[in-house]
Tab-separated table of C-alpha atoms in Angstrom:
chain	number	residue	atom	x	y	z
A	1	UNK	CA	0.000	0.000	0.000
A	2	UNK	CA	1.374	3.953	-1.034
A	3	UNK	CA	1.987	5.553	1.806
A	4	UNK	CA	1.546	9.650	1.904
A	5	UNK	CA	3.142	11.959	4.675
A	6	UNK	CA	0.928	14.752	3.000
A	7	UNK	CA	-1.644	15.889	4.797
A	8	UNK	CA	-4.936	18.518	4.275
A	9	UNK	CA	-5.119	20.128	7.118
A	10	UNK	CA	-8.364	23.196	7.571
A	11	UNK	CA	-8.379	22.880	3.228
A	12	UNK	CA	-5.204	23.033	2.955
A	13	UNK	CA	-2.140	20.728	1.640
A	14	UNK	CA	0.901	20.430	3.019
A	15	UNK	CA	3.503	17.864	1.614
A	16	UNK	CA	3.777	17.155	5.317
A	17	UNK	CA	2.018	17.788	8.764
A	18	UNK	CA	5.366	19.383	10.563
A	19	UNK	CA	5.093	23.044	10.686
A	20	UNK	CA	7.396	25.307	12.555
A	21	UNK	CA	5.156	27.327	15.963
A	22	UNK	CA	5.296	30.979	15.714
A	23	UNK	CA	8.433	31.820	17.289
A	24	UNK	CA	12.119	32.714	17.166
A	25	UNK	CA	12.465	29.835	14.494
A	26	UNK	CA	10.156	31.698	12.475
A	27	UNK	CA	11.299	35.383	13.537
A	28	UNK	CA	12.864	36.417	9.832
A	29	UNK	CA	12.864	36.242	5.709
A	30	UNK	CA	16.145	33.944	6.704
A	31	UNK	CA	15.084	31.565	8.997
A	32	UNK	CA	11.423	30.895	6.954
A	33	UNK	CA	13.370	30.507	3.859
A	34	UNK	CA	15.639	28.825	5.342
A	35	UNK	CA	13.146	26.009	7.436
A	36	UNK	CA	11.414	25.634	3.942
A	37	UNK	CA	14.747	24.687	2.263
A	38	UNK	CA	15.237	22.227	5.640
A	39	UNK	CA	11.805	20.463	4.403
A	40	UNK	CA	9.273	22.112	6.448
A	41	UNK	CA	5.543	21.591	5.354
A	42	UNK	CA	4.718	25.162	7.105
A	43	UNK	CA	5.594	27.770	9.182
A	44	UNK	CA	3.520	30.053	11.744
A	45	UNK	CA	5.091	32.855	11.698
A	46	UNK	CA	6.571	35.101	14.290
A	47	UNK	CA	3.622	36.946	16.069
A	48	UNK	CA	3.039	40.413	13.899
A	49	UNK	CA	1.485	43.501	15.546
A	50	UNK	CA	1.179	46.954	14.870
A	51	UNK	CA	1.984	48.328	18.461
A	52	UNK	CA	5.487	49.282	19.214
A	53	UNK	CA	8.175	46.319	20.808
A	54	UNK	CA	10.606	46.260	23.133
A	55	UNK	CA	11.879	42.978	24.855
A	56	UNK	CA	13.348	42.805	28.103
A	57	UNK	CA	17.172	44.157	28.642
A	58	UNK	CA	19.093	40.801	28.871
A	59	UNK	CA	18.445	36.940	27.476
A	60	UNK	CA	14.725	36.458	26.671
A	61	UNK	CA	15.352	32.708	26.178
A	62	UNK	CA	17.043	29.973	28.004
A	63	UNK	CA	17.064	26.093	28.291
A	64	UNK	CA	17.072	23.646	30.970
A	65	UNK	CA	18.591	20.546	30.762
A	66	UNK	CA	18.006	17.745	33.306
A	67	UNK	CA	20.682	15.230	35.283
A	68	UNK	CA	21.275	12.338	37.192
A	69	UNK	CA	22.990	14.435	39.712
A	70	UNK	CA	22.844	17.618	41.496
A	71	UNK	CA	21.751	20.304	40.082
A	72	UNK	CA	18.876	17.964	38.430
A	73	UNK	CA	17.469	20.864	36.019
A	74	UNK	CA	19.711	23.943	35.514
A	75	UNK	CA	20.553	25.979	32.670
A	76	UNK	CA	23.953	25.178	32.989
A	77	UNK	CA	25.715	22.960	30.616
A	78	UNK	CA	27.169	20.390	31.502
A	79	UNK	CA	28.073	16.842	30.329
A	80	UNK	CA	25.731	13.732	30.322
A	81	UNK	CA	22.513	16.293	30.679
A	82	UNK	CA	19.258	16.008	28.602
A	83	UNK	CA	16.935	18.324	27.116
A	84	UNK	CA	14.126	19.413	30.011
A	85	UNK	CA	12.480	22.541	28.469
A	86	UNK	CA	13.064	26.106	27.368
A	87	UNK	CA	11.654	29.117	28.966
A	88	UNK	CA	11.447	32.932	27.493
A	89	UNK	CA	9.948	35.704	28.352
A	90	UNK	CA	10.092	37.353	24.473
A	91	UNK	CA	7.088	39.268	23.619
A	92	UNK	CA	5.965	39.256	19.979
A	93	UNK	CA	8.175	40.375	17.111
A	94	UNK	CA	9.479	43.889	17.106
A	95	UNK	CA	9.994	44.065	12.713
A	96	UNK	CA	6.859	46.337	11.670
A	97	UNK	CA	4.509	44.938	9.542
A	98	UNK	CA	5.337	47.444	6.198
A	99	UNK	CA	9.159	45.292	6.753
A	100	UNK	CA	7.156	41.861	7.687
A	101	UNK	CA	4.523	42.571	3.956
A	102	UNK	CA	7.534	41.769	1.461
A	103	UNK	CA	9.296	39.634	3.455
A	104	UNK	CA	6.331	37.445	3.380
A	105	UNK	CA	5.504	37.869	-0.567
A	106	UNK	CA	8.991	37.060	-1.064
A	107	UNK	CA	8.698	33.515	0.291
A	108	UNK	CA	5.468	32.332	-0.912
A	109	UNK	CA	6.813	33.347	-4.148
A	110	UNK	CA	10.144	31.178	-3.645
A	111	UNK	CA	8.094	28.655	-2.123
A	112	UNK	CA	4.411	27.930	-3.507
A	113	UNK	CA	4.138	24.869	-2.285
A	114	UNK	CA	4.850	25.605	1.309
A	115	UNK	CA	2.171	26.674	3.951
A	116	UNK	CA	2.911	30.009	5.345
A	117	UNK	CA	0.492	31.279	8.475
A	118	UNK	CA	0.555	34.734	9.548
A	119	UNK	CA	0.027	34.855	13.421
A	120	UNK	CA	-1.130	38.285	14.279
A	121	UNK	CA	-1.982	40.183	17.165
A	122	UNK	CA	-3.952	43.244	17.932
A	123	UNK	CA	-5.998	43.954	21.401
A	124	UNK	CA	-9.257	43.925	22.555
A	125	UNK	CA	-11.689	46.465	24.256
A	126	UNK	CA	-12.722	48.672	21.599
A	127	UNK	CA	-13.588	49.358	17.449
A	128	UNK	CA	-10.119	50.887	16.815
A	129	UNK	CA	-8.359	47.556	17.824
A	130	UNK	CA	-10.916	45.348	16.264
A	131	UNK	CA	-9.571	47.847	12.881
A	132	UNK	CA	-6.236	46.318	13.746
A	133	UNK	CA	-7.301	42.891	13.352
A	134	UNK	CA	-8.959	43.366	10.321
A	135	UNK	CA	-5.844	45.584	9.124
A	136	UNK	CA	-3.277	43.088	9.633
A	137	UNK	CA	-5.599	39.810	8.312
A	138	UNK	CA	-5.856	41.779	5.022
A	139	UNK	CA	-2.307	42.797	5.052
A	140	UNK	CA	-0.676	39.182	5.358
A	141	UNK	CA	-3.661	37.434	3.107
A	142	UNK	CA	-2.792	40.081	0.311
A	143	UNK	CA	0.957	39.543	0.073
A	144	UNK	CA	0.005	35.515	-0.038
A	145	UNK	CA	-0.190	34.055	3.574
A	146	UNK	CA	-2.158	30.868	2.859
A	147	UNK	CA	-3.995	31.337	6.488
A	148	UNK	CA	-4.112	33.063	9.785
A	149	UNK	CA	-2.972	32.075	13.744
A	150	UNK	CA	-4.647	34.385	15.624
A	151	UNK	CA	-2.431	34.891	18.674
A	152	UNK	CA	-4.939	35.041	21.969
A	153	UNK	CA	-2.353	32.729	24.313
A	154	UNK	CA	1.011	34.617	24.411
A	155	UNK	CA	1.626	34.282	28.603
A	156	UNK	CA	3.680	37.459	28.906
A	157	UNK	CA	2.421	40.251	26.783
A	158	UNK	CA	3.133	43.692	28.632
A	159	UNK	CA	-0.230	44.923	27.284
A	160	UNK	CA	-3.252	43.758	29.618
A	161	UNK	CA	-5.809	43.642	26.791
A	162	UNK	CA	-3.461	41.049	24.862
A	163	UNK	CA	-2.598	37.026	24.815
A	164	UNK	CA	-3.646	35.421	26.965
A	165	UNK	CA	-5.078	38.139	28.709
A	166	UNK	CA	-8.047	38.178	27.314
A	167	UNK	CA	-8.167	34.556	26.314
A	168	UNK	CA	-11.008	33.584	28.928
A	169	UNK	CA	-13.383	35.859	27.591
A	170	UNK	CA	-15.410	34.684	25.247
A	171	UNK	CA	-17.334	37.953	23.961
A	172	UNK	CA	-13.365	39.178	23.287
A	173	UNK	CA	-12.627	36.039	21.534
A	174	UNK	CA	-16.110	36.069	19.519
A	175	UNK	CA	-15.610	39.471	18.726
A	176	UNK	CA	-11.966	39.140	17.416
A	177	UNK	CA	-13.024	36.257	15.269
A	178	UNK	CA	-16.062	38.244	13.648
A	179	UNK	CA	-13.422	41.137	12.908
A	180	UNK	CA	-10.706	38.942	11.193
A	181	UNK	CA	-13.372	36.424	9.121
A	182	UNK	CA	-15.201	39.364	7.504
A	183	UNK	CA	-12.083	40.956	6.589
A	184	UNK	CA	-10.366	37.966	5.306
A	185	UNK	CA	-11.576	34.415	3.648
A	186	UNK	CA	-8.545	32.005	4.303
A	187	UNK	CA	-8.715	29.468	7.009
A	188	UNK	CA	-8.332	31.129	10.835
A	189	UNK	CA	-6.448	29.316	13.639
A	190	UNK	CA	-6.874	30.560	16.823
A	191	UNK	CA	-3.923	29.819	19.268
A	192	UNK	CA	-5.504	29.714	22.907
A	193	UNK	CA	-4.193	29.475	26.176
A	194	UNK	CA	-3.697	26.027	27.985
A	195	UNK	CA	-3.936	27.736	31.607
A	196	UNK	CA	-7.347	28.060	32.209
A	197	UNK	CA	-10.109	25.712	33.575
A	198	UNK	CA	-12.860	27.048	30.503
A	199	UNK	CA	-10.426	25.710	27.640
A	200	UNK	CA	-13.016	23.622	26.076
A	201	UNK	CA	-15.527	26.494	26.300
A	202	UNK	CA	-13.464	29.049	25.170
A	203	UNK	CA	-11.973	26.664	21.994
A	204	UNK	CA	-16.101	25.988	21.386
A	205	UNK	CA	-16.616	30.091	21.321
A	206	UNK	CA	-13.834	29.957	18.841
A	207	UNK	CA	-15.238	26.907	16.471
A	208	UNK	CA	-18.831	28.753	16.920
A	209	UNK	CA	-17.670	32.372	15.723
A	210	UNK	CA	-15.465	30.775	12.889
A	211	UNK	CA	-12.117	29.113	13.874
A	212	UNK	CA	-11.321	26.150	11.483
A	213	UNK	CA	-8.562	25.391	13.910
A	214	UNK	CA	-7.460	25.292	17.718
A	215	UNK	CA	-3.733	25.556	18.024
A	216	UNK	CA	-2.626	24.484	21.344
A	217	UNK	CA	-0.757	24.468	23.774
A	218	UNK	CA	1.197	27.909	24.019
A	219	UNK	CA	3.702	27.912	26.804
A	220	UNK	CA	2.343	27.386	30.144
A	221	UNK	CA	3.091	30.691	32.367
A	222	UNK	CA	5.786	30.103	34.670
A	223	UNK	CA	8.905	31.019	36.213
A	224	UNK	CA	12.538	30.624	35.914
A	225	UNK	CA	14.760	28.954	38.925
A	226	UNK	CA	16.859	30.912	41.813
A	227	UNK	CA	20.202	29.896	42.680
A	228	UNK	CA	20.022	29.137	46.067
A	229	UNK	CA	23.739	29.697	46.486
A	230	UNK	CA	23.971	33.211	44.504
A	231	UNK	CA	20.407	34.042	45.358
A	232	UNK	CA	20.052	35.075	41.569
A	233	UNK	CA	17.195	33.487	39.470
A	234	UNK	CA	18.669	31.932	36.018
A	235	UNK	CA	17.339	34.551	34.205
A	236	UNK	CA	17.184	38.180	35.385
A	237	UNK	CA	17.323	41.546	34.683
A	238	UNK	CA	18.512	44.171	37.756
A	239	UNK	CA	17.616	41.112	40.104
A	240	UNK	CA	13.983	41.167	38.770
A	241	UNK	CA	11.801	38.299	36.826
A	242	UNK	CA	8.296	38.175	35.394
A	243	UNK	CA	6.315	35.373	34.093
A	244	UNK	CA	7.411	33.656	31.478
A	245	UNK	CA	6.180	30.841	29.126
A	246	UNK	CA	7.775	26.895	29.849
A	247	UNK	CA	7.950	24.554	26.496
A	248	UNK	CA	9.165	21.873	26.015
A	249	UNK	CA	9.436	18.246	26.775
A	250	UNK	CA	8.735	19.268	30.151
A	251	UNK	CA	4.840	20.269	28.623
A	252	UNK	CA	4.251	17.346	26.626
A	253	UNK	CA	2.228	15.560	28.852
A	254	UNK	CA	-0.448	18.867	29.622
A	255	UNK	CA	-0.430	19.322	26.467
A	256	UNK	CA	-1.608	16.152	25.712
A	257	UNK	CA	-4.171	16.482	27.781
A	258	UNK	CA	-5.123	19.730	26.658
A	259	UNK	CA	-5.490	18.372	23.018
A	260	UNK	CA	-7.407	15.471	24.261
A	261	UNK	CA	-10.203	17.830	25.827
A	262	UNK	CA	-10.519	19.566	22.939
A	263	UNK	CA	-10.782	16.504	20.506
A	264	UNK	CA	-13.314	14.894	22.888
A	265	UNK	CA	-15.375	17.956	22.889
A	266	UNK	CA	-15.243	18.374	19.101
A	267	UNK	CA	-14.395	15.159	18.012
A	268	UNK	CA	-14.945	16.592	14.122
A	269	UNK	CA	-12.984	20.070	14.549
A	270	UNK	CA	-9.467	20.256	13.316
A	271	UNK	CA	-6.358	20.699	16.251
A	272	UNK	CA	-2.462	21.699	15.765
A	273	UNK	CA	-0.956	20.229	18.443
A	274	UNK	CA	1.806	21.947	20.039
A	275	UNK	CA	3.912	21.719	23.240
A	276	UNK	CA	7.191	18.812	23.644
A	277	UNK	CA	7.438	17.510	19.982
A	278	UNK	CA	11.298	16.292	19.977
A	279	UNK	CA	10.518	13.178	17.577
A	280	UNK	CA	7.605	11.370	15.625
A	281	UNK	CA	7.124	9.252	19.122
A	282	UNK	CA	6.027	12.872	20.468
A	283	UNK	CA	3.988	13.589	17.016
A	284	UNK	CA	2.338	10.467	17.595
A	285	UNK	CA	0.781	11.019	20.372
A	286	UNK	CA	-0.326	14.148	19.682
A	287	UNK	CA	-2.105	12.780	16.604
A	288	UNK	CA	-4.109	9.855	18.063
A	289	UNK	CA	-5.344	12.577	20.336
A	290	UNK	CA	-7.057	14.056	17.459
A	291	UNK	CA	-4.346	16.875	16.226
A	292	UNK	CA	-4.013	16.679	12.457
A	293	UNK	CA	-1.070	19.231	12.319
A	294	UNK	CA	1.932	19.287	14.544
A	295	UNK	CA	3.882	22.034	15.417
A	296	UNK	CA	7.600	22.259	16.581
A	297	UNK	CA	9.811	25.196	18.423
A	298	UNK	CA	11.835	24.335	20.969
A	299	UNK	CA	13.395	20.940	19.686
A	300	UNK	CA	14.039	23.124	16.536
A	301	UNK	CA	15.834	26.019	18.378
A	302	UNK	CA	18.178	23.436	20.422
A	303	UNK	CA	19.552	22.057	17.017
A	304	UNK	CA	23.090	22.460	16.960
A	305	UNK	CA	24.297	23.709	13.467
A	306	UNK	CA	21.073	24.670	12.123
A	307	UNK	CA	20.535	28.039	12.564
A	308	UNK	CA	17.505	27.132	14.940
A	309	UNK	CA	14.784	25.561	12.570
A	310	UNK	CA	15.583	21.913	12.701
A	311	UNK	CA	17.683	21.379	9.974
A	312	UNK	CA	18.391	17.614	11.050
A	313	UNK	CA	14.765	17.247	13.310
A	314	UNK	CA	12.560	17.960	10.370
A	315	UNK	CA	14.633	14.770	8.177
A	316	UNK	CA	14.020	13.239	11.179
A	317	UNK	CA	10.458	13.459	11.342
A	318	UNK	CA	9.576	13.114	7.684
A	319	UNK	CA	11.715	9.665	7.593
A	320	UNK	CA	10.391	8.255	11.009
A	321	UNK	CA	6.554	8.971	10.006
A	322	UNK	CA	7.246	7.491	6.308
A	323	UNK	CA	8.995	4.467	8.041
A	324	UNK	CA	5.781	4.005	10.438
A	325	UNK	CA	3.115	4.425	8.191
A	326	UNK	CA	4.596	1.851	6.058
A	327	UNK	CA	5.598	-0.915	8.977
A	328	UNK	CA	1.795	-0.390	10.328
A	329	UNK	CA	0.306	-0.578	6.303
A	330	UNK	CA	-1.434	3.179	7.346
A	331	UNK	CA	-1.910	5.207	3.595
A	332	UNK	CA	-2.446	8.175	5.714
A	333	UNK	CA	-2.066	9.406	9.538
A	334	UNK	CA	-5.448	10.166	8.682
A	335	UNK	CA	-6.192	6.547	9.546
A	336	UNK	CA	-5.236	6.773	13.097
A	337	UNK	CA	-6.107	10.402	14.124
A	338	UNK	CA	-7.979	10.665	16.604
A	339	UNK	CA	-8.052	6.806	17.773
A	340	UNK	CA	-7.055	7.476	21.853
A	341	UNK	CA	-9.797	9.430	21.851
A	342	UNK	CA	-12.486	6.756	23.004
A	343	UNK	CA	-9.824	5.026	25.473
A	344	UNK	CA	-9.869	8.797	27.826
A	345	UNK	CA	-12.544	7.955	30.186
A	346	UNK	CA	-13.670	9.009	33.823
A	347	UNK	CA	-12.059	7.980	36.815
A	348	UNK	CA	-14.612	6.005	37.839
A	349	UNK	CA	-14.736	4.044	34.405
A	350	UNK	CA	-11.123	2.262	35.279
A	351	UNK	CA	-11.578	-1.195	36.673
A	352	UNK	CA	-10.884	-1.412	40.569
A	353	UNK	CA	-9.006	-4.289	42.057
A	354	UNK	CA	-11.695	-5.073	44.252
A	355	UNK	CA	-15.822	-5.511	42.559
A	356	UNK	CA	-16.821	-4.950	45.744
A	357	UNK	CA	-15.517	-1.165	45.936
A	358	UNK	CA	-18.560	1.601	45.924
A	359	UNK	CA	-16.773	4.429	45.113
A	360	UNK	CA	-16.316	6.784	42.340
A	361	UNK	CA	-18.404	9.113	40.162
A	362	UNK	CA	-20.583	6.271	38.699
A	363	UNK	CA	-21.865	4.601	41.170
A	364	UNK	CA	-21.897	7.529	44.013
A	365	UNK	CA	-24.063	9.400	41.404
């Protein structure tokens, strides 16, 4: 049986599901072009806005790596340690979007074939930022973007009525989405944030006012570690930290999750799954929990050699998904999206060692 590691993901066709997340990866003209050359089936790109930038003074990234011995997860390098997660506190990209507009004509052009998503970001509150929305939509749809991520998750935006900010409230997300689909008629992803208990309602708000896709999860807000010897946290500036956003392998598993909520609530919408992809084991998983698209940053940025998209990773991928698909006699992943889905159950569902036990929802109820 052919096997196919294309995919159509929200109407469109990628010659595979592996698309870079909106990120440093995906900050430049050089690194897209770049990430497409690599193999790349898609990109998100860097975040675009139309308020002014500035990041933090000092590192906006680092990456923790995890050991057998003391320190267990530092930033500091050191021999015989493993990948354990990045964390940054970068806000969205600070290139205008009259620089971003031929930058992003220029490599559709080079590459046709390629799926390139603009992932914009305006606020909320009002008709003049509603104007941005639409404003930026048409701007990146009419200098070829093939579809939209609309950022509502970033966990450290120094605006209040931005990311995830506003990314429990519905009306705001409603309202965003009716903007951005009557500007614009390409396919809207809506990138939410995975730290809140209404997920499921705010992702159904989203599929309701238009979304064709959930992308999730974002990095989950958190903060960096203090040296308990220097007092100083890994990352500072002046002594002083802020919240920052943890990827990751050390999200995979809430991700999961996350994804799994989603694709049990709206077992027929379309998901990007996001959050600990280092291999296709990782992919995998993500894709029997009903994701049809998989995005990748950190693994990508940790690369040695490549310039941070995943020179190496995306080979990787492309070769290890061909290689399964053809060992399990799957045409498609199509043919096993999704199949966890029916296995995630209540507590209470799980056999007990003992018939005799009364607890649980079930029977309680």
């Amino acid at each position: 049986m052919p096997t196919e590691i294309s995919t159509r993901f929200t109407g469109l066709d990628f010659v595979n599901p592996f698309v870079l997340a909106s990120a440093p990866p995906t900050e430049s003209k050089r690194k897209i072009l770049k990430a497409f050359e690599s193999g790349w089936g898609g990109v998100v790109t860097k975040t675009i806005g139309l308020h002014h930038v500035e990041n933090v003074a000092g590192p906006k990234t680092i990456f923790q790596r995890a050991s057998e011995v003391k320190p267990y997860v530092s930033r500091n390098k050191r021999s015989d340690t493993v990948s354990h997660s990045s964390w940054n506190w970068e806000l969205i990209s600070d290139q205008p979007l009259d620089l971003w507009l031929p930058d992003l004509e220029e490599i559709k052009t080079t590459y046709p074939d390629r799926m390139l998503i603009a992932s914009i970001m305006a606020g909320a509150g009002g008709e003049e930022e509603m104007d941005n929305w639409r404003k930026l939509a048409k701007a990146v749809v009419n200098v070829g973007c093939d579809a939209i991520e609309l950022n509502l998750s970033c966990p450290h935006m120094d605006r209040k009525d931005m990311g995830a900010n506003i990314a429990n409230d519905e009306d705001i997300i409603r309202s965003i989405l009716q903007a951005v689909t009557s500007a614009v008629s390409v396919p809207i992803w809506v990138k939410l944030t995975p730290s809140t208990s209404t997920l499921v309602d705010a992702a159904g708000a989203a599929y309701e006012a238009g979304a064709a896709s959930i992308s999730l999860c974002n990095t989950f807000p958190s903060l960096p570690l203090m040296d308990p010897e220097t007092m100083k946290f890994e990352v500072e500036v002046d002594g002083l930290v802020t919240s920052g956003g943890l990827g990751g392998l050390a999200i995979l598993h809430q991700a999961l999750q996350r994804v799994s909520d989603i694709s049990k609530a709206y077992p027929d919408k379309a998901i990007s799954g996001i959050g600990g992809i280092r291999g296709f084991r990782e992919a995998f998983n993500f894709i029997v929990h009903g994701a049809g698209n998989l995005q990748v940053c950190t693994a990508a940025m940790e690369e040695k050699g490549s310039g941070g998209v995943g020179v190496k990773l995306i080979e990787e991928l492309k070769t290890d998904l061909s290689d399964y698909l053809q060992r399990k006699g799957y045409s498609s992943i199509e043919e096993f999206r999704g199949i966890a889905r029916e296995r995630i159950v209540e507590h209470s569902q799980v056999r007990r060692k003992s018939d005799a036990y009364n607890g649980g929802y079930a029977k309680s109820a």
